[in-house]
mmCIF file of C-alpha atoms in Angstrom:
data_model
loop_
_atom_site.group_PDB
_atom_site.id
_atom_site.type_symbol
_atom_site.label_atom_id
_atom_site.label_comp_id
_atom_site.label_asym_id
_atom_site.label_seq_id
_atom_site.Cartn_x
_atom_site.Cartn_y
_atom_site.Cartn_z
ATOM 1 C CA MET A 516 134.904 99.995 -28.853
ATOM 2 C CA GLU A 517 131.669 100.603 -27.061
ATOM 3 C CA ARG A 518 128.495 100.343 -29.189
ATOM 4 C CA PHE A 519 126.807 103.069 -27.031
ATOM 5 C CA ASP A 520 127.968 106.463 -25.416
ATOM 6 C CA ALA A 521 125.113 106.626 -22.763
ATOM 7 C CA VAL A 522 122.344 104.622 -21.268
ATOM 8 C CA LEU A 523 118.882 106.231 -20.425
ATOM 9 C CA PHE A 524 116.656 104.296 -17.935
ATOM 10 C CA ASP A 525 113.032 104.582 -17.479
ATOM 11 C CA CYS A 526 112.068 104.623 -13.621
ATOM 12 C CA ASP A 527 109.020 102.878 -12.652
ATOM 13 C CA GLY A 528 109.154 99.211 -13.476
ATOM 14 C CA VAL A 529 112.822 99.337 -14.694
ATOM 15 C CA LEU A 530 114.580 100.852 -11.613
ATOM 16 C CA VAL A 531 112.131 100.649 -8.874
ATOM 17 C CA ASP A 532 109.201 98.200 -8.258
ATOM 18 C CA SER A 533 106.378 100.893 -7.922
ATOM 19 C CA GLU A 534 103.707 100.207 -10.228
ATOM 20 C CA GLY A 535 101.719 97.869 -7.856
ATOM 21 C CA ILE A 536 101.828 100.622 -5.179
ATOM 22 C CA THR A 537 100.876 103.456 -7.394
ATOM 23 C CA ASN A 538 98.187 101.611 -9.193
ATOM 24 C CA GLY A 539 96.721 100.320 -5.922
ATOM 25 C CA VAL A 540 96.150 103.943 -4.858
ATOM 26 C CA LEU A 541 94.733 104.733 -8.156
ATOM 27 C CA ARG A 542 92.410 101.838 -8.120
ATOM 28 C CA ASP A 543 91.152 102.769 -4.730
ATOM 29 C CA MET A 544 90.482 106.398 -5.843
ATOM 30 C CA LEU A 545 88.712 105.405 -8.962
ATOM 31 C CA GLN A 546 86.498 103.117 -6.887
ATOM 32 C CA GLU A 547 85.639 106.252 -4.751
ATOM 33 C CA LEU A 548 84.538 107.845 -7.966
ATOM 34 C CA GLY A 549 82.380 104.923 -8.923
ATOM 35 C CA TRP A 550 84.737 103.075 -11.461
ATOM 36 C CA THR A 551 85.382 99.650 -10.299
ATOM 37 C CA LEU A 552 88.517 97.933 -11.686
ATOM 38 C CA SER A 553 90.503 94.828 -10.626
ATOM 39 C CA ARG A 554 94.236 95.085 -9.923
ATOM 40 C CA GLU A 555 94.945 93.564 -13.151
ATOM 41 C CA GLU A 556 92.488 95.864 -15.152
ATOM 42 C CA CYS A 557 93.915 98.881 -13.527
ATOM 43 C CA MET A 558 97.498 97.919 -14.375
ATOM 44 C CA ARG A 559 96.592 97.124 -18.009
ATOM 45 C CA ILE A 560 95.067 100.561 -18.505
ATOM 46 C CA PHE A 561 97.420 102.874 -16.642
ATOM 47 C CA VAL A 562 100.875 101.248 -16.380
ATOM 48 C CA GLY A 563 103.470 103.284 -18.301
ATOM 49 C CA LYS A 564 101.069 106.389 -18.532
ATOM 50 C CA ALA A 565 100.946 109.547 -16.389
ATOM 51 C CA VAL A 566 97.612 109.784 -14.680
ATOM 52 C CA LYS A 567 97.265 113.491 -15.704
ATOM 53 C CA ASP A 568 97.318 112.346 -19.415
ATOM 54 C CA GLU A 569 94.303 109.953 -18.781
ATOM 55 C CA ARG A 570 92.132 112.684 -17.320
ATOM 56 C CA GLU A 571 89.583 112.415 -20.118
ATOM 57 C CA LEU A 572 89.365 108.757 -19.908
ATOM 58 C CA ILE A 573 88.787 108.899 -16.168
ATOM 59 C CA GLU A 574 86.199 111.622 -16.379
ATOM 60 C CA ARG A 575 84.312 109.717 -19.140
ATOM 61 C CA ARG A 576 84.263 106.417 -17.183
ATOM 62 C CA THR A 577 83.385 108.011 -13.863
ATOM 63 C CA GLY A 578 81.105 111.023 -14.837
ATOM 64 C CA HIS A 579 83.225 113.183 -12.450
ATOM 65 C CA ALA A 580 85.334 116.206 -13.376
ATOM 66 C CA LEU A 581 88.842 115.693 -12.009
ATOM 67 C CA THR A 582 89.820 118.730 -9.888
ATOM 68 C CA GLU A 583 93.352 119.850 -9.086
ATOM 69 C CA GLU A 584 92.474 118.887 -5.439
ATOM 70 C CA TRP A 585 91.864 115.372 -6.589
ATOM 71 C CA PHE A 586 95.218 115.102 -8.272
ATOM 72 C CA VAL A 587 96.814 116.568 -5.065
ATOM 73 C CA ARG A 588 95.233 113.809 -2.907
ATOM 74 C CA PHE A 589 96.295 111.179 -5.342
ATOM 75 C CA ARG A 590 99.947 112.315 -5.228
ATOM 76 C CA GLU A 591 99.842 112.409 -1.354
ATOM 77 C CA ARG A 592 98.318 108.996 -0.975
ATOM 78 C CA ARG A 593 100.661 107.513 -3.680
ATOM 79 C CA ASN A 594 103.781 109.107 -2.036
ATOM 80 C CA GLU A 595 102.748 107.693 1.375
ATOM 81 C CA GLY A 596 102.596 104.210 -0.128
ATOM 82 C CA LEU A 597 105.869 104.625 -1.985
ATOM 83 C CA ILE A 598 107.725 105.977 1.191
ATOM 84 C CA ALA A 599 106.480 102.902 3.129
ATOM 85 C CA ARG A 600 106.916 100.190 0.552
ATOM 86 C CA VAL A 601 108.847 100.989 -2.637
ATOM 87 C CA GLN A 602 111.908 98.888 -3.342
ATOM 88 C CA ALA A 603 114.507 98.556 -6.117
ATOM 89 C CA ILE A 604 113.966 96.201 -8.930
ATOM 90 C CA PRO A 605 116.138 93.168 -8.190
ATOM 91 C CA GLY A 606 119.508 93.658 -9.808
ATOM 92 C CA ALA A 607 118.928 97.280 -10.763
ATOM 93 C CA VAL A 608 121.358 99.002 -8.237
ATOM 94 C CA GLU A 609 124.094 96.622 -9.220
ATOM 95 C CA ALA A 610 123.397 97.079 -12.988
ATOM 96 C CA VAL A 611 123.294 100.929 -12.634
ATOM 97 C CA ALA A 612 126.441 101.017 -10.610
ATOM 98 C CA ALA A 613 128.362 99.038 -13.273
ATOM 99 C CA LEU A 614 127.042 101.073 -16.185
ATOM 100 C CA SER A 615 127.676 104.362 -14.474
ATOM 101 C CA GLU A 616 131.305 103.375 -14.038
ATOM 102 C CA ARG A 617 131.650 101.959 -17.439
ATOM 103 C CA PHE A 618 129.996 104.970 -19.179
ATOM 104 C CA HIS A 619 131.789 107.511 -16.883
ATOM 105 C CA GLY A 620 128.587 108.859 -15.412
ATOM 106 C CA ARG A 621 126.747 109.174 -18.753
ATOM 107 C CA ILE A 622 123.471 107.687 -17.645
ATOM 108 C CA ALA A 623 120.283 109.326 -16.944
ATOM 109 C CA CYS A 624 116.735 108.677 -15.499
ATOM 110 C CA CYS A 625 114.082 109.646 -17.990
ATOM 111 C CA SER A 626 110.542 109.175 -16.524
ATOM 112 C CA GLY A 627 107.105 110.143 -17.456
ATOM 113 C CA ALA A 628 106.281 110.797 -13.666
ATOM 114 C CA ASP A 629 106.606 113.889 -11.693
ATOM 115 C CA ARG A 630 110.018 114.835 -10.553
ATOM 116 C CA PHE A 631 109.097 114.548 -6.809
ATOM 117 C CA LYS A 632 107.879 110.984 -7.259
ATOM 118 C CA VAL A 633 111.033 110.001 -9.387
ATOM 119 C CA GLU A 634 113.534 111.468 -6.918
ATOM 120 C CA LEU A 635 111.623 110.196 -3.900
ATOM 121 C CA GLN A 636 111.966 106.627 -5.287
ATOM 122 C CA LEU A 637 115.516 107.013 -6.368
ATOM 123 C CA ARG A 638 116.664 108.061 -2.827
ATOM 124 C CA LYS A 639 114.497 105.425 -1.100
ATOM 125 C CA CYS A 640 116.105 102.692 -3.208
ATOM 126 C CA GLY A 641 119.785 103.841 -3.006
ATOM 127 C CA LEU A 642 119.942 105.033 -6.641
ATOM 128 C CA MET A 643 119.960 108.727 -6.510
ATOM 129 C CA ASP A 644 123.736 109.259 -6.216
ATOM 130 C CA TYR A 645 124.116 107.586 -9.707
ATOM 131 C CA PHE A 646 121.576 110.010 -11.353
ATOM 132 C CA GLU A 647 122.100 113.277 -9.523
ATOM 133 C CA GLY A 648 121.650 116.058 -11.914
ATOM 134 C CA ARG A 649 120.464 113.746 -14.627
ATOM 135 C CA VAL A 650 116.852 113.142 -13.806
ATOM 136 C CA PHE A 651 114.348 114.156 -16.443
ATOM 137 C CA SER A 652 110.587 114.289 -15.953
ATOM 138 C CA GLY A 653 108.026 114.046 -18.575
ATOM 139 C CA HIS A 654 105.851 116.451 -16.570
ATOM 140 C CA GLU A 655 108.375 119.205 -17.401
ATOM 141 C CA MET A 656 108.323 118.516 -21.137
ATOM 142 C CA PRO A 657 105.926 119.846 -23.790
ATOM 143 C CA ARG A 658 104.852 116.327 -24.346
ATOM 144 C CA SER A 659 105.273 113.152 -22.195
ATOM 145 C CA LYS A 660 105.775 109.607 -23.378
ATOM 146 C CA PRO A 661 104.951 108.114 -25.966
ATOM 147 C CA PHE A 662 106.454 111.197 -27.401
ATOM 148 C CA PRO A 663 110.397 111.301 -27.311
ATOM 149 C CA ASP A 664 110.777 114.751 -25.585
ATOM 150 C CA VAL A 665 112.127 113.441 -22.226
ATOM 151 C CA TYR A 666 114.779 111.292 -23.966
ATOM 152 C CA LEU A 667 115.884 114.038 -26.297
ATOM 153 C CA ALA A 668 116.116 116.449 -23.232
ATOM 154 C CA ALA A 669 118.468 113.972 -21.550
ATOM 155 C CA MET A 670 120.733 113.548 -24.591
ATOM 156 C CA GLU A 671 121.578 117.208 -24.969
ATOM 157 C CA PRO A 672 123.326 117.837 -21.717
ATOM 158 C CA LEU A 673 124.984 114.390 -21.903
ATOM 159 C CA GLY A 674 126.439 115.399 -25.246
ATOM 160 C CA VAL A 675 125.422 112.149 -27.035
ATOM 161 C CA ARG A 676 123.747 111.406 -30.243
ATOM 162 C CA PRO A 677 120.495 109.524 -30.357
ATOM 163 C CA GLU A 678 121.931 106.561 -32.243
ATOM 164 C CA ARG A 679 124.595 106.205 -29.696
ATOM 165 C CA CYS A 680 122.178 105.967 -26.780
ATOM 166 C CA ALA A 681 120.623 102.766 -25.205
ATOM 167 C CA VAL A 682 117.261 103.251 -23.679
ATOM 168 C CA VAL A 683 115.878 100.607 -21.079
ATOM 169 C CA GLU A 684 111.995 100.505 -20.839
ATOM 170 C CA ASP A 685 109.525 98.073 -19.649
ATOM 171 C CA THR A 686 106.277 99.351 -21.377
ATOM 172 C CA VAL A 687 105.093 99.934 -24.960
ATOM 173 C CA THR A 688 104.572 103.584 -24.070
ATOM 174 C CA GLY A 689 108.181 104.036 -23.064
ATOM 175 C CA ALA A 690 109.587 101.818 -25.785
ATOM 176 C CA THR A 691 107.837 103.965 -28.405
ATOM 177 C CA ALA A 692 109.326 107.200 -26.900
ATOM 178 C CA GLY A 693 112.724 105.813 -27.026
ATOM 179 C CA VAL A 694 112.345 104.654 -30.745
ATOM 180 C CA ALA A 695 110.973 107.953 -31.575
ATOM 181 C CA ALA A 696 114.016 109.576 -30.009
ATOM 182 C CA GLY A 697 116.305 107.556 -32.308
ATOM 183 C CA ALA A 698 117.716 105.440 -29.608
ATOM 184 C CA THR A 699 118.259 101.650 -29.284
ATOM 185 C CA VAL A 700 115.659 100.318 -26.990
ATOM 186 C CA PHE A 701 116.067 97.356 -24.625
ATOM 187 C CA GLY A 702 112.833 95.947 -23.262
ATOM 188 C CA TYR A 703 112.673 94.606 -19.642
ATOM 189 C CA SER A 704 109.909 92.101 -19.249
ATOM 190 C CA PRO A 705 110.149 89.896 -16.176
ATOM 191 C CA PRO A 706 107.177 87.595 -15.510
ATOM 192 C CA GLU A 707 105.749 89.688 -12.654
ATOM 193 C CA ALA A 708 102.749 91.885 -13.375
ATOM 194 C CA GLY A 709 103.224 95.478 -14.234
ATOM 195 C CA HIS A 710 105.522 95.139 -17.255
ATOM 196 C CA ASP A 711 104.361 94.763 -20.964
ATOM 197 C CA ALA A 712 104.834 91.395 -22.608
ATOM 198 C CA PRO A 713 107.917 90.577 -24.666
ATOM 199 C CA ALA A 714 105.988 90.421 -27.940
ATOM 200 C CA ALA A 715 104.426 93.823 -27.314
ATOM 201 C CA LEU A 716 107.892 95.463 -26.564
ATOM 202 C CA ARG A 717 109.326 94.015 -29.668
ATOM 203 C CA ALA A 718 106.358 95.216 -31.736
ATOM 204 C CA ALA A 719 107.044 98.645 -30.368
ATOM 205 C CA GLY A 720 110.708 98.572 -31.485
ATOM 206 C CA ALA A 721 112.718 96.970 -28.671
ATOM 207 C CA VAL A 722 115.781 95.244 -30.296
ATOM 208 C CA ARG A 723 116.278 92.898 -27.280
ATOM 209 C CA VAL A 724 113.960 91.789 -24.567
ATOM 210 C CA PHE A 725 115.496 90.503 -21.130
ATOM 211 C CA THR A 726 114.082 89.312 -18.003
ATOM 212 C CA SER A 727 116.770 90.068 -15.368
ATOM 213 C CA MET A 728 118.653 93.283 -14.641
ATOM 214 C CA ALA A 729 121.658 91.244 -13.978
ATOM 215 C CA ASP A 730 121.873 90.669 -17.656
ATOM 216 C CA LEU A 731 121.678 94.206 -18.816
ATOM 217 C CA PRO A 732 125.385 95.157 -18.786
ATOM 218 C CA GLY A 733 126.223 92.165 -21.093
ATOM 219 C CA LEU A 734 123.453 93.012 -23.446
ATOM 220 C CA LEU A 735 124.947 96.457 -24.098
ATOM 221 C CA ASP A 736 128.271 95.045 -25.277
#
């Protein structure tokens, strides 16, 4: 008997290797506003968070009010970088394919990012067919991660109870959202930059932490 009825995936850093691209664009645009950050500092501050939710911090550190035009330019430059360079996380396509078959399509992608970005990346990385009609964006929810809204929104159409859902996350922000939704969180923490550390994910409530997507199907047994 399966322990879970559905698997809910974060997108950035779990399915697609996008954090370095997005944060590189953000770092450049913050530099233009006068806030100089290293790559590591930018990743530490912003990974797992929606840029729009960090507006107050950016305005305080730069002394500039962020206009809607600034956000439009950020998304345009980010999307150009993603179209050119984004790739799937190693082993993610195979793990998603196996779990989609095993759970009869009861999987979903639940991201804090805007829908256009999420679907662009899934298509570019050969993952969209597995998530068609089951992509949920925190931008469309009353609250984004670390609140549970995007995960709860995915559970309803799938017809599954929170305690029967596995959530796959790589950041404290996302793990906190999954736990708040009542799901069981599995933390993905490979050694590459852009993912929160195993101890941090466990402290946020992840029941297991793993370093290779190839291991995920077995962990859900």
